[in-house]
XYZ file of N, CA, C and O in Angstrom:
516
model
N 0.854 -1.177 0.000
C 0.000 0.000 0.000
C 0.896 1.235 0.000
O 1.917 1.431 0.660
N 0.227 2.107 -0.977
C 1.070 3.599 -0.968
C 0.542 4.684 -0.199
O -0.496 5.167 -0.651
N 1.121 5.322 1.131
C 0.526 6.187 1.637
C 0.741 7.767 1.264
O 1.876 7.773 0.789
N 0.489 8.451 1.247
C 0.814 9.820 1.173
C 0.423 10.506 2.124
O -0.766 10.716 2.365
N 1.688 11.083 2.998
C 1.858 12.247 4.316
C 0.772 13.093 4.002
O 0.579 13.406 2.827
N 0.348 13.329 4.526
C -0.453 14.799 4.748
C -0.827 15.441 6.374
O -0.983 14.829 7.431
N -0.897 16.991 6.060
C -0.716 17.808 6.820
C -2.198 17.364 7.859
O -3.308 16.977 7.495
N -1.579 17.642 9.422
C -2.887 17.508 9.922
C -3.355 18.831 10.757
O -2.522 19.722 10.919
N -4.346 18.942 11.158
C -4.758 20.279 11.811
C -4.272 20.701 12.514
O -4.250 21.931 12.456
N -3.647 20.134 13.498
C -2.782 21.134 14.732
C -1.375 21.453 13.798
O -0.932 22.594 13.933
N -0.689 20.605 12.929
C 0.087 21.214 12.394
C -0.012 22.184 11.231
O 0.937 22.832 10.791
N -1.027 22.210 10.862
C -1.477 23.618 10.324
C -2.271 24.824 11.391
O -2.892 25.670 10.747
N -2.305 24.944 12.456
C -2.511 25.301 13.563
C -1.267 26.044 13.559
O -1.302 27.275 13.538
N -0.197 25.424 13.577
C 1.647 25.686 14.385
C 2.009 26.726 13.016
O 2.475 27.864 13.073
N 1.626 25.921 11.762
C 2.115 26.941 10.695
C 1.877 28.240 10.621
O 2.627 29.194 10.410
N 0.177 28.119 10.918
C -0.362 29.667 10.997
C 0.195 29.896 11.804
O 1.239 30.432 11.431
N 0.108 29.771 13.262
C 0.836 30.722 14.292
C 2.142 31.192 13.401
O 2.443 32.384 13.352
N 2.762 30.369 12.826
C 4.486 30.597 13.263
C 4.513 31.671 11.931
O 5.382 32.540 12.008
N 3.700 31.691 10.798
C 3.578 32.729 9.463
C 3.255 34.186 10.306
O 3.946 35.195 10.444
N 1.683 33.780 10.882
C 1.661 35.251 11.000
C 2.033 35.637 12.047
O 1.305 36.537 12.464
N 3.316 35.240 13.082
C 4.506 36.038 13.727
C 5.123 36.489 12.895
O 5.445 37.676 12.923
N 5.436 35.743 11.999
C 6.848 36.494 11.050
C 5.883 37.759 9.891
O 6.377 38.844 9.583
N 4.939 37.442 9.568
C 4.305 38.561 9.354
C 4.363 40.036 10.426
O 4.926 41.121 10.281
N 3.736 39.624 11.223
C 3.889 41.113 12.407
C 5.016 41.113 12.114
O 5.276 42.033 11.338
N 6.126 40.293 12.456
C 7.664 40.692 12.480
C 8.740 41.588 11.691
O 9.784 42.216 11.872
N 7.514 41.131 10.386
C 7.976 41.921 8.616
C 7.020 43.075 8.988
O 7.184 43.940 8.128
N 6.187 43.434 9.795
C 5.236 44.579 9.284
C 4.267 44.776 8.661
O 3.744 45.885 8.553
N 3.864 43.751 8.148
C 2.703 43.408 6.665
C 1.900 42.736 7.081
O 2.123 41.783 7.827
N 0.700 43.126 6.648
C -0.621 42.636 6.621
C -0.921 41.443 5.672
O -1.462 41.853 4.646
N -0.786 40.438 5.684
C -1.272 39.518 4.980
C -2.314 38.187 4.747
O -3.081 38.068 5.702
N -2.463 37.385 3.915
C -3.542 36.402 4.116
C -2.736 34.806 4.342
O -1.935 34.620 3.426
N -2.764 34.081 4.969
C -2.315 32.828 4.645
C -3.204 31.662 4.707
O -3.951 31.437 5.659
N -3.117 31.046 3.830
C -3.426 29.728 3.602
C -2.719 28.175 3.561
O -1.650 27.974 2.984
N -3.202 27.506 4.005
C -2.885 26.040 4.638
C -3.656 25.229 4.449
O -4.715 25.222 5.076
N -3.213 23.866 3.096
C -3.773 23.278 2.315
C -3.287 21.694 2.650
O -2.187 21.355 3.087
N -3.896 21.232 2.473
C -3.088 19.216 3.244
C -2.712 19.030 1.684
O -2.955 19.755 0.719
N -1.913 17.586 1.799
C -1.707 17.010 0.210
C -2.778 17.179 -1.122
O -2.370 17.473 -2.246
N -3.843 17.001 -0.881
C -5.094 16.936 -1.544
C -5.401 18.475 -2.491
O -5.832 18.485 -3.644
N -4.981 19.971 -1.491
C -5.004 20.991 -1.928
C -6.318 21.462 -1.284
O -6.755 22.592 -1.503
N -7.236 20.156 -0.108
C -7.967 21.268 0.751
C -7.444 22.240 1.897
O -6.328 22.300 2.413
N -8.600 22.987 2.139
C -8.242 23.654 3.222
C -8.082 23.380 4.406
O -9.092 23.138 5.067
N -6.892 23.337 4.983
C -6.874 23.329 6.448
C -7.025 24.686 7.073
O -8.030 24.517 7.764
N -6.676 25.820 7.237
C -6.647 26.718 7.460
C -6.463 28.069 6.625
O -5.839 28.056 5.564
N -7.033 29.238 7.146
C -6.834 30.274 6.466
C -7.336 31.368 7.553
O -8.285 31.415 8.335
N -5.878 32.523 7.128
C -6.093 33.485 8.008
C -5.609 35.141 6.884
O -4.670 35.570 6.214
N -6.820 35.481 7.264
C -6.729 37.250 6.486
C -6.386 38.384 7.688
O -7.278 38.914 8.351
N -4.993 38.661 7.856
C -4.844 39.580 9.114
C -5.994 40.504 8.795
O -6.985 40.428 8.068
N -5.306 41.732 9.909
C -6.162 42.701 9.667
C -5.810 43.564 8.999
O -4.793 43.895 9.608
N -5.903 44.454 7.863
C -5.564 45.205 6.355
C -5.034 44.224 5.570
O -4.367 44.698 4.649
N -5.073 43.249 5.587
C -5.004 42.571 4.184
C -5.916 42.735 3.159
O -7.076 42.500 3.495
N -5.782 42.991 2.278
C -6.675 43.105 0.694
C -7.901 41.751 0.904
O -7.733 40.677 1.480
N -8.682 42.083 0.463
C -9.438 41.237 0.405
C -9.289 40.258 -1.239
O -9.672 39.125 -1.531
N -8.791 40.985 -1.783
C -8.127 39.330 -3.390
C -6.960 38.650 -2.736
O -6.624 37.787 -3.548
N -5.852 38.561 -1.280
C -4.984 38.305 -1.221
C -5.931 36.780 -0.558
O -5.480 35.804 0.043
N -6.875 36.991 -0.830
C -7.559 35.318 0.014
C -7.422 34.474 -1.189
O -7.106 33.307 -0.958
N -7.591 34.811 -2.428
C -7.813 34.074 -3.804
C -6.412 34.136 -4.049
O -6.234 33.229 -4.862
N -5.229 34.718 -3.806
C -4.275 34.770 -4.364
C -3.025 33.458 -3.369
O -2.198 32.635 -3.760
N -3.453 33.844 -2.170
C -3.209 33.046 -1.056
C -3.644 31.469 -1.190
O -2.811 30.563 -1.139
N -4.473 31.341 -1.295
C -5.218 30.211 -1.763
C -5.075 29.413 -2.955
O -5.149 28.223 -3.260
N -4.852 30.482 -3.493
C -4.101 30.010 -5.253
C -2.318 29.670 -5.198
O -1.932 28.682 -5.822
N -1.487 30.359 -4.584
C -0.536 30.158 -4.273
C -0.474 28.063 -3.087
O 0.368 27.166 -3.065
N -1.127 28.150 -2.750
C -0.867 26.588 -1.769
C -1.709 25.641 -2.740
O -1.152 24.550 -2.860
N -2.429 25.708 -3.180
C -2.992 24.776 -4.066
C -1.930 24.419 -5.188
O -1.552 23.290 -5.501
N -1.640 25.311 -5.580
C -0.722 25.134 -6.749
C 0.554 24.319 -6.332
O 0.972 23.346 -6.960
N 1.202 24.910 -5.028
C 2.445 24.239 -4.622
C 1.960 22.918 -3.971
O 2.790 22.018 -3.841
N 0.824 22.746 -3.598
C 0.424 21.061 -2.646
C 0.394 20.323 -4.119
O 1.039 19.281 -3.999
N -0.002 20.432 -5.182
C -0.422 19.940 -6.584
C 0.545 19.617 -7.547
O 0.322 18.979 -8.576
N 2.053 20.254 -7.046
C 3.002 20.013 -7.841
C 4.313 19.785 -7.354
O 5.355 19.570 -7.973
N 4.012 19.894 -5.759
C 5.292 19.474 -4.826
C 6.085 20.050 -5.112
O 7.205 19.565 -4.957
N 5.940 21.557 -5.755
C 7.035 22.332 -5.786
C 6.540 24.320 -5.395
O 5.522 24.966 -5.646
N 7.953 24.708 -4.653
C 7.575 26.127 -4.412
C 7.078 27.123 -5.913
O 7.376 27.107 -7.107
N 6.231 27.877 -5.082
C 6.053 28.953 -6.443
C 7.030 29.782 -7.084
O 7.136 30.242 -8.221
N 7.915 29.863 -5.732
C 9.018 30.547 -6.361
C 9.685 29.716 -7.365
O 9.891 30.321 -8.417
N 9.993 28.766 -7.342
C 10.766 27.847 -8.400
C 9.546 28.182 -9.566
O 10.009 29.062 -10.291
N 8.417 27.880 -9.935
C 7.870 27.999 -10.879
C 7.965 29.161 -11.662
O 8.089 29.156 -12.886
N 7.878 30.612 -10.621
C 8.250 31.657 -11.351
C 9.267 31.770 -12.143
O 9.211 32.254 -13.273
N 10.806 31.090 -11.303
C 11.738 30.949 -12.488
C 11.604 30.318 -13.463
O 12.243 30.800 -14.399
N 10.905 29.190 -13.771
C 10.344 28.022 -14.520
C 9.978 28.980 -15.744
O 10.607 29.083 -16.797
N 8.796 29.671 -15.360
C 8.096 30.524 -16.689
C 8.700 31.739 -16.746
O 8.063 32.291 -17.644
N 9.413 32.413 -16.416
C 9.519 33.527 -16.655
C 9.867 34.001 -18.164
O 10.667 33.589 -19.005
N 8.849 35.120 -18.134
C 8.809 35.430 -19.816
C 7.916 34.658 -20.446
O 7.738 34.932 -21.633
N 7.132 33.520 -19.864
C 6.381 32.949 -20.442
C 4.859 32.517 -19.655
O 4.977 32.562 -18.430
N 3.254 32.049 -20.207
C 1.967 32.030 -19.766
C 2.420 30.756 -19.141
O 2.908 29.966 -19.950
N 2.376 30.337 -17.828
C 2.288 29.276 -17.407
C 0.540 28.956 -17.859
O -0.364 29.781 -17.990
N 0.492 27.187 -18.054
C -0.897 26.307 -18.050
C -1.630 27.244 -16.922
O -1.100 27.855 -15.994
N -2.824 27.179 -17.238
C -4.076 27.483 -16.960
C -4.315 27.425 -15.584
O -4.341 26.214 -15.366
N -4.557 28.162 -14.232
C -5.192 27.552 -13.017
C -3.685 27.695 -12.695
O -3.774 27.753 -11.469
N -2.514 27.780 -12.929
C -1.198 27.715 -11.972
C -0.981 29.176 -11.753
O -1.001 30.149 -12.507
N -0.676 28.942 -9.929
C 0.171 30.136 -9.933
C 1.247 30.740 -9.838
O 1.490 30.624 -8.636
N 1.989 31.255 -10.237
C 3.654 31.159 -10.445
C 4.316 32.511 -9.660
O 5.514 32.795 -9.675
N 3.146 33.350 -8.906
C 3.650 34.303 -8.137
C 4.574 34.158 -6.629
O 3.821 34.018 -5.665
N 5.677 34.164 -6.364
C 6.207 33.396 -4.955
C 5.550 33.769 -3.744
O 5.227 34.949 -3.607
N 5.296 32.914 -2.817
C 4.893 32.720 -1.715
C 3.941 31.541 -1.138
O 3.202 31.520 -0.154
N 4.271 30.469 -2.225
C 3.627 29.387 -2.326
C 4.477 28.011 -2.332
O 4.878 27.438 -3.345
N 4.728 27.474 -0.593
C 5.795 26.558 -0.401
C 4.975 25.514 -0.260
O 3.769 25.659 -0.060
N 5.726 24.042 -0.380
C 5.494 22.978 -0.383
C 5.518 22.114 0.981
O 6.647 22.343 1.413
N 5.169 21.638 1.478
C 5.353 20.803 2.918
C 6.059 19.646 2.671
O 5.324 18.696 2.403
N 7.071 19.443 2.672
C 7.421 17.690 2.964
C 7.814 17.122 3.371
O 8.745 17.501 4.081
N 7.503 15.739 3.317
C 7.236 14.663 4.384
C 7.733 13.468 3.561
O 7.098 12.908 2.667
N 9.396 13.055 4.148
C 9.666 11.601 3.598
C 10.029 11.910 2.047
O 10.315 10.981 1.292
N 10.001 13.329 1.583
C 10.196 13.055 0.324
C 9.007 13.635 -0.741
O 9.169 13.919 -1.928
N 7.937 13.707 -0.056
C 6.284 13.321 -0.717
C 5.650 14.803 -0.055
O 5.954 15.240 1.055
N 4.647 15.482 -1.076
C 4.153 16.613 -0.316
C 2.879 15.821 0.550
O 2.266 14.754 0.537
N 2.934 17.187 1.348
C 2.525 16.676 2.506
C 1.148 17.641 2.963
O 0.202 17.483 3.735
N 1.668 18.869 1.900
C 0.768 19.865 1.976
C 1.356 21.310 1.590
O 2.441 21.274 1.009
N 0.826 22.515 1.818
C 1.444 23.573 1.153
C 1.217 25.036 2.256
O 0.336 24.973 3.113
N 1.596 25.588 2.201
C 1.123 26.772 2.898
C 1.399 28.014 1.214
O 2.182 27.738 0.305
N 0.378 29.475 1.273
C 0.496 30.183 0.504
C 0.540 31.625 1.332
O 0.220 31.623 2.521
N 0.787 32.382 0.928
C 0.995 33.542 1.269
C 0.972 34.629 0.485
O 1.830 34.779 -0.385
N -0.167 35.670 0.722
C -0.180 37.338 -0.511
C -0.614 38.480 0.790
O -1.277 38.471 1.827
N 0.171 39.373 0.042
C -0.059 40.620 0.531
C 1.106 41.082 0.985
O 0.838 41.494 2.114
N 2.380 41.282 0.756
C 3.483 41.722 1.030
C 4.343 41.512 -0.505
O 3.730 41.093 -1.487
N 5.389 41.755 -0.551
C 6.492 41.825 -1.915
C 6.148 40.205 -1.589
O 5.735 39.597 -0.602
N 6.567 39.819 -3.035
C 6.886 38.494 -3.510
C 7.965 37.337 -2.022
O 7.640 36.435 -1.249
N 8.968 37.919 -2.255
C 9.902 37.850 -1.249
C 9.814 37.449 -0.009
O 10.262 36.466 0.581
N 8.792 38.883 0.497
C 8.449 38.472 1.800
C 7.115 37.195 2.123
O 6.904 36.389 3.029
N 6.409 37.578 0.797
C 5.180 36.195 0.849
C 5.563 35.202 1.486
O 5.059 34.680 2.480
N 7.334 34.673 0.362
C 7.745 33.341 0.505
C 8.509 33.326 1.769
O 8.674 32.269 2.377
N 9.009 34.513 2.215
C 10.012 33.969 3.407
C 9.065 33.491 4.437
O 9.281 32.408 4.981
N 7.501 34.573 4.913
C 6.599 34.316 5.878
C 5.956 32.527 5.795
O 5.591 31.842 6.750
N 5.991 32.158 4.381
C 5.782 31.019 4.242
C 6.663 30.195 4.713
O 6.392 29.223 5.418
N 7.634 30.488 4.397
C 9.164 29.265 4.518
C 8.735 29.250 6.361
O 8.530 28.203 6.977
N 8.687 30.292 6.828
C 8.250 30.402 8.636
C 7.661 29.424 9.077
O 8.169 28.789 10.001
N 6.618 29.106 8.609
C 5.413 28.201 8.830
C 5.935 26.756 8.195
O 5.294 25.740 8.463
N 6.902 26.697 7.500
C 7.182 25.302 7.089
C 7.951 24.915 8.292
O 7.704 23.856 8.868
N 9.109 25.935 8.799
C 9.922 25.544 9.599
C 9.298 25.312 11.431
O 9.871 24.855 12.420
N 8.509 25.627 11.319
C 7.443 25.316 12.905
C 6.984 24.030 13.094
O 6.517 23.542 14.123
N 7.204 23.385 11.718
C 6.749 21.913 11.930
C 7.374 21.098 11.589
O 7.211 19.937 11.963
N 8.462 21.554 10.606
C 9.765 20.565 10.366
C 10.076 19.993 11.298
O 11.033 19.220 11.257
């Protein structure tokens, strides 16, 4: 039998906490999202002044990375200069969770520079590593 890791609620619990510290920490208002292997939702949090599209963008960012076991940032380099396929999002702040090798799940992140999306993300990976 083949199993595949996936994220469970208290550890998407630990992620959010540990993102939106490093959010306050950066200064920025943002949305994060926390997706298991599958690309549902485990969690989602819209600080307070976050944009209200950074929920669709947030959301779009972890789906994409739980779906392809890879960060958004890598994808951006992937296409750059070019339309990535349909439904992907290639903006950074969209990390991968893994487990054994195998995604496990994704966390996403909008509403700050590109940069900071992904570092607040990388935060939340490292709370449960």
């Amino acid at each position: 039998m083949n199993l595949i890791p996936t994220l469970s609620s208290d550890e998407a619990e630990q992620a959010l906490t540990a993102s939106t510290k490093a959010a306050v920490q950066a200064g920025v208002a943002v949305t994060i999202a926390i997706v298991d292997a599958a690309g549902a939702m485990l969690a989602l949090r819209r600080m307070d002044g976050a944009k209200a599209y950074t929920i669709d963008l947030a959301s779009r960012k972890a789906t994409t990375s739980a779906s392809l076991g890879l960060g958004t940032l890598v994808l951006d380099t992937m296409y750059k200069g070019r339309t990535p396929p349909a439904g992907m999002m290639t903006l950074p702040g969209g990390v991968p969770v893994l487990s054994e090798g195998k995604c496990a799940g994704a966390i996403g992140v909008s509403g700050a520079s590109p940069e900071v999306d992904d570092t607040i993300a990388q935060a939340g990976i490292a709370a449960i590593a």
